[in-house]
Coordinates of C-alpha atoms in Angstrom, one line a residue:
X18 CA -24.2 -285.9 -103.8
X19 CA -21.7 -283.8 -102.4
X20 CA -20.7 -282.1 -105.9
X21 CA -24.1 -281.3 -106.5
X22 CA -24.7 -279.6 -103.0
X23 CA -21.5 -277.8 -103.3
X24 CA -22.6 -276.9 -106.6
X25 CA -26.2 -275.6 -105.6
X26 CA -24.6 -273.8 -102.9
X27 CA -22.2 -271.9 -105.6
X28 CA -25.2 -270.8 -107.4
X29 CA -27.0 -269.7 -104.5
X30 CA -24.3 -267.6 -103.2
X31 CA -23.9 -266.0 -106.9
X32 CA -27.6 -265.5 -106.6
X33 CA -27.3 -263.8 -103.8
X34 CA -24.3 -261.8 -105.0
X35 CA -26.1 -260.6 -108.1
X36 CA -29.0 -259.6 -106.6
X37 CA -27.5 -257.3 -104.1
X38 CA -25.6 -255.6 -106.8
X39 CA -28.6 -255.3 -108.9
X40 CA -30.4 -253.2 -105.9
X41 CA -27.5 -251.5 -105.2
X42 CA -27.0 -250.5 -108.7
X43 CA -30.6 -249.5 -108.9
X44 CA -30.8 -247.6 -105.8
X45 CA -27.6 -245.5 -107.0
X46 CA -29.0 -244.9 -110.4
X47 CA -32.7 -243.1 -108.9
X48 CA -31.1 -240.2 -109.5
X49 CA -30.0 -240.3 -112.6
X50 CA -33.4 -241.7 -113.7
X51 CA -35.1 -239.4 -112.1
X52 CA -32.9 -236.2 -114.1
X53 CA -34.0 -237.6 -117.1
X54 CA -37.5 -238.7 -116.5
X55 CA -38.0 -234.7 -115.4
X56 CA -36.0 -233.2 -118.2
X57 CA -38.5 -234.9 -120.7
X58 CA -41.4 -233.8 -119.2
X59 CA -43.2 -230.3 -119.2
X60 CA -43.6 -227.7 -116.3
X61 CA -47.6 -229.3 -115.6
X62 CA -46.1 -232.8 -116.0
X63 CA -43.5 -231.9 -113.5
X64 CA -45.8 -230.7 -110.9
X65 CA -48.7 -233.4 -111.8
X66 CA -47.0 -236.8 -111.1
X67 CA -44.0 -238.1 -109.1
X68 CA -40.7 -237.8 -109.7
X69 CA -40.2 -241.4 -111.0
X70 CA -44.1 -241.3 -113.0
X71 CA -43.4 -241.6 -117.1
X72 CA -43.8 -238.2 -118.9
X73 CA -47.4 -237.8 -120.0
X74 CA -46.2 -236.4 -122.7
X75 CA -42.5 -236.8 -124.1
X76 CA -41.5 -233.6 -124.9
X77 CA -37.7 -231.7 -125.7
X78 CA -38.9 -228.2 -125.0
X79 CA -36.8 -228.4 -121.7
X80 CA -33.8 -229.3 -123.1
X81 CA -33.9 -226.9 -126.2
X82 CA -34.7 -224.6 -123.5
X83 CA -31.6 -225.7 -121.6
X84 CA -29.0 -225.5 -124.6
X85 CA -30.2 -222.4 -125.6
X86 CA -29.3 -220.9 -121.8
X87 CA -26.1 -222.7 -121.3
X88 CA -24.8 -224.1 -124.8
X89 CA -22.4 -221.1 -125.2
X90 CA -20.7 -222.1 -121.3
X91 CA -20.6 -225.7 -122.6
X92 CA -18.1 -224.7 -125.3
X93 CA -16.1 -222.4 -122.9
X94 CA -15.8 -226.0 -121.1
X95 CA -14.5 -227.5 -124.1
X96 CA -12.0 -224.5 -124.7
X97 CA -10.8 -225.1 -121.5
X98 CA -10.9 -228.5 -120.4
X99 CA -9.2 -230.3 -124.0
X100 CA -5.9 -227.7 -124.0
X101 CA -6.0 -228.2 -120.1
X102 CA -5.8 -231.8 -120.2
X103 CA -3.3 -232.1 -123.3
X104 CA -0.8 -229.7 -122.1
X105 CA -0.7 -231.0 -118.5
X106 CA -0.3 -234.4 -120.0
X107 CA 2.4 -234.1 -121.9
X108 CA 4.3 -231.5 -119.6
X109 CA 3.6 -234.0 -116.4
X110 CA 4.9 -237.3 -119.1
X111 CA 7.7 -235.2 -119.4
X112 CA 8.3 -234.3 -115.7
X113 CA 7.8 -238.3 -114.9
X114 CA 10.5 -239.0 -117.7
X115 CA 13.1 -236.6 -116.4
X116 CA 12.6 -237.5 -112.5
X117 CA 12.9 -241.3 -113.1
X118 CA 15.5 -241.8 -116.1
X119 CA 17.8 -238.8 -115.8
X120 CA 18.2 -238.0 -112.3
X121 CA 20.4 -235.1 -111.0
X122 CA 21.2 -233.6 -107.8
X123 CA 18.2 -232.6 -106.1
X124 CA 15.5 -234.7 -107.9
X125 CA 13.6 -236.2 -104.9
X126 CA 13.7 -233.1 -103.3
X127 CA 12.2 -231.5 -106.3
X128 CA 9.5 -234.6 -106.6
X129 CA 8.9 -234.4 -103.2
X130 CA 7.9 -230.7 -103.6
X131 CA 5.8 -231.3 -106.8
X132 CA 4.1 -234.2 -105.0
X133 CA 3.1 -231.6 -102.4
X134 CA 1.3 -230.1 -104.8
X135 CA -1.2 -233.2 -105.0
X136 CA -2.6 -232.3 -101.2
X137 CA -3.0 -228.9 -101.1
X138 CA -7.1 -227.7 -101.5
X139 CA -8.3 -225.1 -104.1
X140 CA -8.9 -222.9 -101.6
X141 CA -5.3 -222.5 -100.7
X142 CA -4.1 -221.3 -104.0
X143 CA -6.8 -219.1 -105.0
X144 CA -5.1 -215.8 -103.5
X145 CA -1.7 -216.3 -105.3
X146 CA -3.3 -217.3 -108.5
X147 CA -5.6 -214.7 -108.7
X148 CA -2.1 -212.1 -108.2
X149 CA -0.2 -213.8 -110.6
X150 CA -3.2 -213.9 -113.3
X151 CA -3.7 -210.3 -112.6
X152 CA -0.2 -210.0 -113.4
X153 CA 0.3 -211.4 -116.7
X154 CA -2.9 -209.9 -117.5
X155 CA -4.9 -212.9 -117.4
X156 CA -7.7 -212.5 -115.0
X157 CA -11.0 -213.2 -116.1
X158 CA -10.2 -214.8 -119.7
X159 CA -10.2 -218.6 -120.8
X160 CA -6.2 -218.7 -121.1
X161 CA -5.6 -218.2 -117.1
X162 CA -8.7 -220.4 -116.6
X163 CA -6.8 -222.9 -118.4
X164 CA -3.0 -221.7 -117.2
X165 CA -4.1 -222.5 -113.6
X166 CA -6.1 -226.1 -114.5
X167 CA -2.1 -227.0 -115.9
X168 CA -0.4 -226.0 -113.0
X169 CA -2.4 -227.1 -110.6
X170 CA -2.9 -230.5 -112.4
X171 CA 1.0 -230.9 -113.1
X172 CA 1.5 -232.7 -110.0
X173 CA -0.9 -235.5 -110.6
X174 CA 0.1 -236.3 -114.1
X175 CA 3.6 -235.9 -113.0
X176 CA 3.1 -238.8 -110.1
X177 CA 1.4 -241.2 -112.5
X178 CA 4.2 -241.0 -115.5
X179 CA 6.8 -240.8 -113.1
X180 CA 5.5 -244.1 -111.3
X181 CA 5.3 -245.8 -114.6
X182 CA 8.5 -245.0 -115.6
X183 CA 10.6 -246.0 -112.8
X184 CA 8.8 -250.2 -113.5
X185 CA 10.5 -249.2 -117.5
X186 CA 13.9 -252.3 -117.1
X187 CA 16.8 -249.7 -117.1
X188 CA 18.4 -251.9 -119.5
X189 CA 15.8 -250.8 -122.0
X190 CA 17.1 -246.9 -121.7
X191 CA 20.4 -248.1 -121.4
X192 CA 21.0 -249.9 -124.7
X193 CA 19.2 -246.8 -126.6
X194 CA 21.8 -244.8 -124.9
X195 CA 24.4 -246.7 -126.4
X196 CA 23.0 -247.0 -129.6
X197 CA 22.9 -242.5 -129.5
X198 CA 19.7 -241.9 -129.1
X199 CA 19.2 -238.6 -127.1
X200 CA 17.0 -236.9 -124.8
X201 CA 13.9 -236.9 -127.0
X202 CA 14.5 -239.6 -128.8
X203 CA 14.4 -242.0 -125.8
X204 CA 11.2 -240.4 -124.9
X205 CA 9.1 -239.9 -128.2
X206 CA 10.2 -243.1 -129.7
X207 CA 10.3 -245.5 -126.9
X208 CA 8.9 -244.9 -123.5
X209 CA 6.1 -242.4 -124.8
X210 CA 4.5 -245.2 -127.0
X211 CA 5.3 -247.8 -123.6
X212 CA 2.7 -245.1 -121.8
X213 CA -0.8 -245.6 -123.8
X214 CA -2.4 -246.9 -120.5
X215 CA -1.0 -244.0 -117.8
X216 CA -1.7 -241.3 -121.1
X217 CA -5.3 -242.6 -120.7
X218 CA -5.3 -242.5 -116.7
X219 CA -4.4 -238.7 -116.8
X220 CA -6.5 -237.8 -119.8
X221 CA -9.9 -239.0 -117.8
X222 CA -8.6 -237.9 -114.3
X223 CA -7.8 -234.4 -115.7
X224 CA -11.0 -234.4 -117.7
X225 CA -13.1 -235.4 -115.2
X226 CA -11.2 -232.9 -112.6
X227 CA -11.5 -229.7 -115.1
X228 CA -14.4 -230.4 -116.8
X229 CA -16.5 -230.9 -113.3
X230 CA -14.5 -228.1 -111.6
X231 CA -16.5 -225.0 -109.8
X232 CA -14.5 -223.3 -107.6
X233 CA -11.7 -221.7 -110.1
X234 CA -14.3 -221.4 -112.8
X235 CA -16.2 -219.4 -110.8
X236 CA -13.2 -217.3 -109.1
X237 CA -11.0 -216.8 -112.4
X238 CA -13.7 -216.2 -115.3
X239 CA -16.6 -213.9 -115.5
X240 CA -19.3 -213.2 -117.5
X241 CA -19.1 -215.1 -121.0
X242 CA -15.8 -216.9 -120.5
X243 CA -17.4 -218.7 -117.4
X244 CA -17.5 -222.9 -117.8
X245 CA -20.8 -224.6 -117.7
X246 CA -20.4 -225.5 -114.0
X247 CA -20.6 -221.6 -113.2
X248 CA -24.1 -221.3 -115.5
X249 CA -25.7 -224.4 -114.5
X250 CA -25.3 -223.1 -111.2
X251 CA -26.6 -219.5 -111.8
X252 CA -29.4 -221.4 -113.8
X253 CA -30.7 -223.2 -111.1
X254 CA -29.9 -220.7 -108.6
X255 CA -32.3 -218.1 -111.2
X256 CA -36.1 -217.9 -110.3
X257 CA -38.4 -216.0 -112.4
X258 CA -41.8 -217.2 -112.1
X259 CA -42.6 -221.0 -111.7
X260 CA -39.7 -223.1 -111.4
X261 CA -38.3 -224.7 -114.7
X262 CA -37.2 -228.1 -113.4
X263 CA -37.8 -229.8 -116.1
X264 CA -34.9 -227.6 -117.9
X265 CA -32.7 -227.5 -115.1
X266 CA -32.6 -231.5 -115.4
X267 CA -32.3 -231.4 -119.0
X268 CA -29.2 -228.5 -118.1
X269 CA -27.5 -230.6 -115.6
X270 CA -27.6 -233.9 -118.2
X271 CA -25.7 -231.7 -120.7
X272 CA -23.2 -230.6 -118.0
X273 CA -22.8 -234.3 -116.9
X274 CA -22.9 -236.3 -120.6
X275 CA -19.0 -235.6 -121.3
X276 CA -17.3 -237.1 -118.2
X277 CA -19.9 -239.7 -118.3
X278 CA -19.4 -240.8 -121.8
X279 CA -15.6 -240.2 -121.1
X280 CA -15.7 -243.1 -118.4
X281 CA -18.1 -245.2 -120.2
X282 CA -15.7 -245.6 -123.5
X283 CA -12.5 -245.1 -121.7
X284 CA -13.3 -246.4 -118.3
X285 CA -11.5 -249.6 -118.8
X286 CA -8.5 -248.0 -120.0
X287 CA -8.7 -246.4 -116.7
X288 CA -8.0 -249.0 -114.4
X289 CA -5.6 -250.9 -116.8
X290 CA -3.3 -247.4 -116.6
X291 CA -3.6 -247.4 -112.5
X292 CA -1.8 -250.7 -112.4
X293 CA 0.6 -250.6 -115.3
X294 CA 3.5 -249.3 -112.9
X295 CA 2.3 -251.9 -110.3
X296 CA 5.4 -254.0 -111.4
X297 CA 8.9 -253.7 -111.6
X298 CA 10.5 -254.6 -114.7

Protein backbone atom coordinates (compact mmCIF):
# COMPACT_ATOMS: atom_id res chain seq x y z
CA UNK A 1 0.00 0.00 0.00
CA UNK A 2 2.58 2.29 0.78
CA UNK A 3 4.57 1.78 -2.66
CA UNK A 4 1.60 2.35 -4.52
CA UNK A 5 0.65 5.70 -2.72
CA UNK A 6 4.16 6.83 -2.97
CA UNK A 7 4.00 5.87 -6.46
CA UNK A 8 0.63 7.77 -7.26
CA UNK A 9 1.95 10.62 -5.53
CA UNK A 10 5.17 10.56 -7.98
CA UNK A 11 2.86 10.71 -10.87
CA UNK A 12 0.79 13.31 -9.59
CA UNK A 13 3.62 15.66 -8.83
CA UNK A 14 5.01 14.88 -12.59
CA UNK A 15 1.52 15.75 -13.64
CA UNK A 16 1.67 18.67 -12.04
CA UNK A 17 5.12 19.53 -13.25
CA UNK A 18 4.29 18.95 -16.87
CA UNK A 19 1.45 20.80 -16.93
CA UNK A 20 2.84 23.96 -15.65
CA UNK A 21 5.60 23.80 -18.27
CA UNK A 22 3.12 23.09 -20.95
CA UNK A 23 1.31 26.59 -20.04
CA UNK A 24 4.31 28.19 -19.54
CA UNK A 25 5.66 27.12 -22.74
CA UNK A 26 2.44 28.11 -24.41
CA UNK A 27 2.05 31.41 -22.94
CA UNK A 28 5.82 32.24 -24.04
CA UNK A 29 5.24 31.01 -27.54
CA UNK A 30 1.77 33.58 -28.19
CA UNK A 31 4.05 35.53 -29.72
CA UNK A 32 5.69 33.69 -31.92
CA UNK A 33 2.29 32.18 -33.02
CA UNK A 34 0.93 35.08 -33.41
CA UNK A 35 4.00 36.54 -35.99
CA UNK A 36 3.31 33.83 -38.03
CA UNK A 37 -0.46 33.46 -37.98
CA UNK A 38 -0.27 37.43 -39.32
CA UNK A 39 2.52 37.00 -41.78
CA UNK A 40 0.26 34.43 -43.68
CA UNK A 41 -2.62 36.40 -43.81
CA UNK A 42 -3.58 39.48 -46.05
CA UNK A 43 -3.98 43.16 -45.16
CA UNK A 44 -8.26 42.48 -44.85
CA UNK A 45 -7.51 39.25 -42.95
CA UNK A 46 -5.33 41.24 -40.66
CA UNK A 47 -7.82 43.79 -39.89
CA UNK A 48 -10.93 41.19 -40.00
CA UNK A 49 -10.15 38.60 -37.21
CA UNK A 50 -8.01 38.46 -34.06
CA UNK A 51 -4.68 38.13 -33.82
CA UNK A 52 -4.62 34.42 -32.92
CA UNK A 53 -7.96 33.63 -35.63
CA UNK A 54 -6.55 31.12 -38.69
CA UNK A 55 -5.88 33.03 -42.01
CA UNK A 56 -8.98 33.02 -44.08
CA UNK A 57 -6.99 32.62 -46.70
CA UNK A 58 -3.27 31.26 -46.55
CA UNK A 59 -1.49 33.49 -48.55
CA UNK A 60 2.67 34.30 -49.15
CA UNK A 61 2.16 37.72 -50.69
CA UNK A 62 3.45 39.18 -47.31
CA UNK A 63 6.43 37.53 -47.11
CA UNK A 64 7.40 37.85 -50.93
CA UNK A 65 6.64 41.19 -50.09
CA UNK A 66 9.00 41.20 -47.11
CA UNK A 67 12.08 39.48 -48.93
CA UNK A 68 11.83 41.67 -51.64
CA UNK A 69 12.24 44.90 -49.09
CA UNK A 70 14.80 43.44 -46.79
CA UNK A 71 16.46 40.32 -48.63
CA UNK A 72 19.44 42.47 -49.82
CA UNK A 73 20.08 43.64 -45.67
CA UNK A 74 19.70 39.88 -44.91
CA UNK A 75 22.85 39.06 -46.90
CA UNK A 76 24.79 42.14 -45.52
CA UNK A 77 23.98 40.12 -42.18
CA UNK A 78 25.46 37.17 -43.48
CA UNK A 79 28.60 39.15 -44.82
CA UNK A 80 29.05 40.29 -41.56
CA UNK A 81 27.95 38.07 -38.98
CA UNK A 82 29.94 34.49 -40.48
CA UNK A 83 33.59 36.42 -40.85
CA UNK A 84 32.64 38.12 -37.43
CA UNK A 85 32.17 35.05 -35.69
CA UNK A 86 35.09 32.98 -37.34
CA UNK A 87 37.69 35.42 -36.90
CA UNK A 88 36.83 36.26 -33.28
CA UNK A 89 36.88 32.61 -32.69
CA UNK A 90 39.84 31.65 -33.61
CA UNK A 91 41.73 34.92 -32.47
CA UNK A 92 39.90 34.61 -28.89
CA UNK A 93 41.04 30.32 -29.02
CA UNK A 94 44.22 31.76 -29.52
CA UNK A 95 44.16 34.43 -26.79
CA UNK A 96 42.79 31.55 -24.28
CA UNK A 97 45.77 29.26 -25.45
CA UNK A 98 48.51 31.82 -24.87
CA UNK A 99 47.07 33.21 -21.42
CA UNK A 100 46.67 29.72 -19.86
CA UNK A 101 49.63 27.45 -21.36
CA UNK A 102 52.37 29.97 -21.95
CA UNK A 103 52.27 32.55 -19.39
CA UNK A 104 54.74 35.51 -19.22
CA UNK A 105 55.15 38.45 -17.11
CA UNK A 106 52.13 40.35 -17.07
CA UNK A 107 49.44 37.83 -18.19
CA UNK A 108 46.75 38.31 -15.55
CA UNK A 109 47.14 41.75 -15.84
CA UNK A 110 46.70 41.63 -19.52
CA UNK A 111 43.47 39.01 -18.92
CA UNK A 112 42.32 41.05 -16.38
CA UNK A 113 42.17 44.03 -18.93
CA UNK A 114 40.71 41.93 -21.81
CA UNK A 115 38.09 40.67 -19.30
CA UNK A 116 37.16 44.24 -18.80
CA UNK A 117 36.23 44.34 -22.03
CA UNK A 118 33.21 41.86 -21.31
CA UNK A 119 31.36 44.73 -19.05
CA UNK A 120 31.64 47.65 -20.80
CA UNK A 121 28.00 48.71 -22.86
CA UNK A 122 27.96 49.59 -26.61
CA UNK A 123 27.34 52.86 -25.87
CA UNK A 124 30.70 53.38 -24.32
CA UNK A 125 32.68 52.54 -27.32
CA UNK A 126 30.79 54.04 -29.98
CA UNK A 127 32.84 57.40 -29.99
CA UNK A 128 36.29 55.84 -30.28
CA UNK A 129 35.23 53.38 -32.79
CA UNK A 130 33.57 55.59 -34.88
CA UNK A 131 37.36 57.74 -34.86
CA UNK A 132 39.35 54.90 -35.40
CA UNK A 133 37.01 53.61 -38.40
CA UNK A 134 37.12 56.99 -39.77
CA UNK A 135 40.72 56.59 -39.62
CA UNK A 136 41.47 53.63 -41.45
CA UNK A 137 38.90 54.67 -43.78
CA UNK A 138 36.34 52.34 -42.77
CA UNK A 139 33.26 54.18 -41.81
CA UNK A 140 30.22 53.15 -43.22
CA UNK A 141 31.36 49.81 -45.11
CA UNK A 142 30.83 46.12 -44.08
CA UNK A 143 34.66 45.55 -43.17
CA UNK A 144 34.55 48.10 -40.04
CA UNK A 145 30.99 46.73 -39.29
CA UNK A 146 32.66 43.56 -38.97
CA UNK A 147 36.29 44.97 -37.55
CA UNK A 148 34.40 46.29 -34.58
CA UNK A 149 31.94 42.95 -34.03
CA UNK A 150 35.82 41.17 -33.55
CA UNK A 151 37.07 43.47 -31.25
CA UNK A 152 34.43 43.97 -29.35
CA UNK A 153 33.60 40.16 -29.21
CA UNK A 154 37.45 39.22 -28.43
CA UNK A 155 36.95 39.33 -24.91
CA UNK A 156 34.17 36.83 -24.65
CA UNK A 157 35.61 34.19 -26.77
CA UNK A 158 38.85 34.93 -25.12
CA UNK A 159 37.15 34.13 -21.43
CA UNK A 160 35.57 30.92 -22.63
CA UNK A 161 38.87 29.25 -24.36
CA UNK A 162 40.92 30.51 -21.81
CA UNK A 163 38.67 28.87 -19.01
CA UNK A 164 38.68 25.60 -20.88
CA UNK A 165 42.17 25.53 -21.30
CA UNK A 166 43.42 26.00 -17.89
CA UNK A 167 40.92 22.30 -16.86
CA UNK A 168 43.59 20.87 -20.08
CA UNK A 169 46.16 18.23 -17.31
CA UNK A 170 49.47 20.22 -17.75
CA UNK A 171 51.01 16.95 -18.22
CA UNK A 172 49.26 16.71 -21.53
CA UNK A 173 51.21 20.05 -22.88
CA UNK A 174 54.07 18.95 -21.05
CA UNK A 175 54.94 15.63 -22.73
CA UNK A 176 54.21 17.27 -26.33
CA UNK A 177 56.79 19.67 -25.22
CA UNK A 178 59.22 17.09 -24.74
CA UNK A 179 58.40 15.20 -27.61
CA UNK A 180 59.24 19.10 -29.82
CA UNK A 181 56.26 20.05 -30.69
CA UNK A 182 56.08 23.86 -30.91
CA UNK A 183 53.78 26.71 -30.51
CA UNK A 184 51.28 25.70 -33.12
CA UNK A 185 51.64 22.48 -33.06
CA UNK A 186 50.47 22.10 -29.45
CA UNK A 187 47.52 24.11 -30.45
CA UNK A 188 46.31 22.87 -33.91
CA UNK A 189 47.01 19.29 -33.20
CA UNK A 190 46.04 18.79 -29.68
CA UNK A 191 44.18 21.27 -27.62
CA UNK A 192 42.22 22.85 -30.72
CA UNK A 193 40.57 19.44 -31.51
CA UNK A 194 40.12 19.06 -27.29
CA UNK A 195 37.84 22.44 -27.85
CA UNK A 196 34.76 21.21 -30.21
CA UNK A 197 32.35 22.03 -27.33
CA UNK A 198 33.75 25.78 -26.22
CA UNK A 199 34.28 26.33 -30.50
CA UNK A 200 30.50 25.67 -30.50
CA UNK A 201 29.74 27.95 -27.30
CA UNK A 202 31.36 31.00 -29.02
CA UNK A 203 30.14 30.33 -32.49
CA UNK A 204 26.27 30.62 -31.27
CA UNK A 205 26.99 33.33 -28.60
CA UNK A 206 28.81 35.44 -31.24
CA UNK A 207 26.11 34.60 -33.83
CA UNK A 208 23.43 35.25 -31.78
CA UNK A 209 25.18 38.67 -30.44
CA UNK A 210 26.14 40.01 -34.18
CA UNK A 211 23.48 38.69 -36.01
CA UNK A 212 20.76 40.29 -33.55
CA UNK A 213 22.85 43.43 -32.99
CA UNK A 214 21.22 47.12 -33.65
CA UNK A 215 23.02 49.66 -32.14
CA UNK A 216 26.59 49.35 -34.22
CA UNK A 217 24.71 48.32 -37.30
CA UNK A 218 22.86 51.26 -37.22
CA UNK A 219 25.86 53.69 -36.03
CA UNK A 220 28.75 52.22 -38.36
CA UNK A 221 26.80 51.25 -41.82
CA UNK A 222 24.55 53.32 -43.96
CA UNK A 223 22.51 53.03 -46.65
CA UNK A 224 23.01 49.46 -48.51
CA UNK A 225 25.69 48.06 -46.25
CA UNK A 226 23.19 48.30 -43.23
CA UNK A 227 22.32 44.59 -41.46
CA UNK A 228 18.79 43.46 -41.50
CA UNK A 229 18.17 44.68 -37.90
CA UNK A 230 18.68 48.41 -39.32
CA UNK A 231 15.88 47.68 -42.27
CA UNK A 232 13.45 45.66 -40.37
CA UNK A 233 13.49 48.58 -38.19
CA UNK A 234 13.09 51.29 -40.89
CA UNK A 235 10.42 48.84 -42.37
CA UNK A 236 8.20 48.88 -39.54
CA UNK A 237 9.03 52.27 -38.62
CA UNK A 238 7.84 53.25 -42.70
CA UNK A 239 4.03 54.14 -43.08
CA UNK A 240 2.64 54.76 -46.42
CA UNK A 241 -0.94 54.12 -46.51
CA UNK A 242 -2.54 51.25 -44.45
CA UNK A 243 -0.33 49.41 -42.37
CA UNK A 244 1.37 46.18 -43.83
CA UNK A 245 1.49 43.98 -40.72
CA UNK A 246 1.06 41.16 -42.34
CA UNK A 247 4.67 41.86 -44.04
CA UNK A 248 6.30 43.24 -41.22
CA UNK A 249 5.55 39.78 -39.41
CA UNK A 250 6.56 37.88 -42.28
CA UNK A 251 10.02 40.54 -42.12
CA UNK A 252 10.69 40.06 -38.55
CA UNK A 253 10.40 35.87 -39.04
CA UNK A 254 13.15 36.24 -41.70
CA UNK A 255 15.24 38.50 -39.36
CA UNK A 256 14.66 35.89 -36.43
CA UNK A 257 14.86 32.23 -38.45
CA UNK A 258 18.91 32.23 -38.33
CA UNK A 259 19.65 32.49 -34.60
CA UNK A 260 16.56 30.42 -34.07
CA UNK A 261 17.59 27.58 -36.20
CA UNK A 262 21.20 28.20 -34.92
CA UNK A 263 19.92 27.23 -31.23
CA UNK A 264 17.53 24.69 -32.30
CA UNK A 265 20.41 22.38 -34.12
CA UNK A 266 23.23 23.55 -32.02
CA UNK A 267 21.49 24.39 -28.84
CA UNK A 268 22.72 21.27 -27.09
CA UNK A 269 26.12 21.77 -28.03
CA UNK A 270 25.59 24.92 -26.23
CA UNK A 271 25.25 23.94 -22.88
CA UNK A 272 27.68 20.84 -23.18
CA UNK A 273 30.54 23.73 -24.16
CA UNK A 274 29.46 26.04 -20.85
CA UNK A 275 30.49 23.25 -18.60
CA UNK A 276 33.38 21.55 -20.41
CA UNK A 277 35.93 23.68 -18.28
CA UNK A 278 33.77 23.04 -15.14
CA UNK A 279 36.46 20.53 -14.13
CA UNK A 280 39.92 20.44 -13.46
CA UNK A 281 41.89 17.84 -15.04
Amino acid sequence: MTDTRLKQGLTLDRVAIYTVLLVAAAIYLVPLVVMLLTSFKSPEDVFAGNLLSLPQVFTVDGWGKAWNTVGGYFWNSVKITVPAVLISTFVGALNGYVLSMWRFRGSQLFFGLLLFGCFLPFQTVLLPASFTLGQMGLANTTTGLVLVHVVYGLAFTTLFFRNFYVSVPNALVSAARLDGAGFFTIFGRILLPMSIPTIMVCLIWQFTQIWNDFLFGVVFASGDAQPITVALNNLVNTSTGVKEYNVDMAAAMIAGLPTLLVYVLAGKYFLRGLTAGAVKG
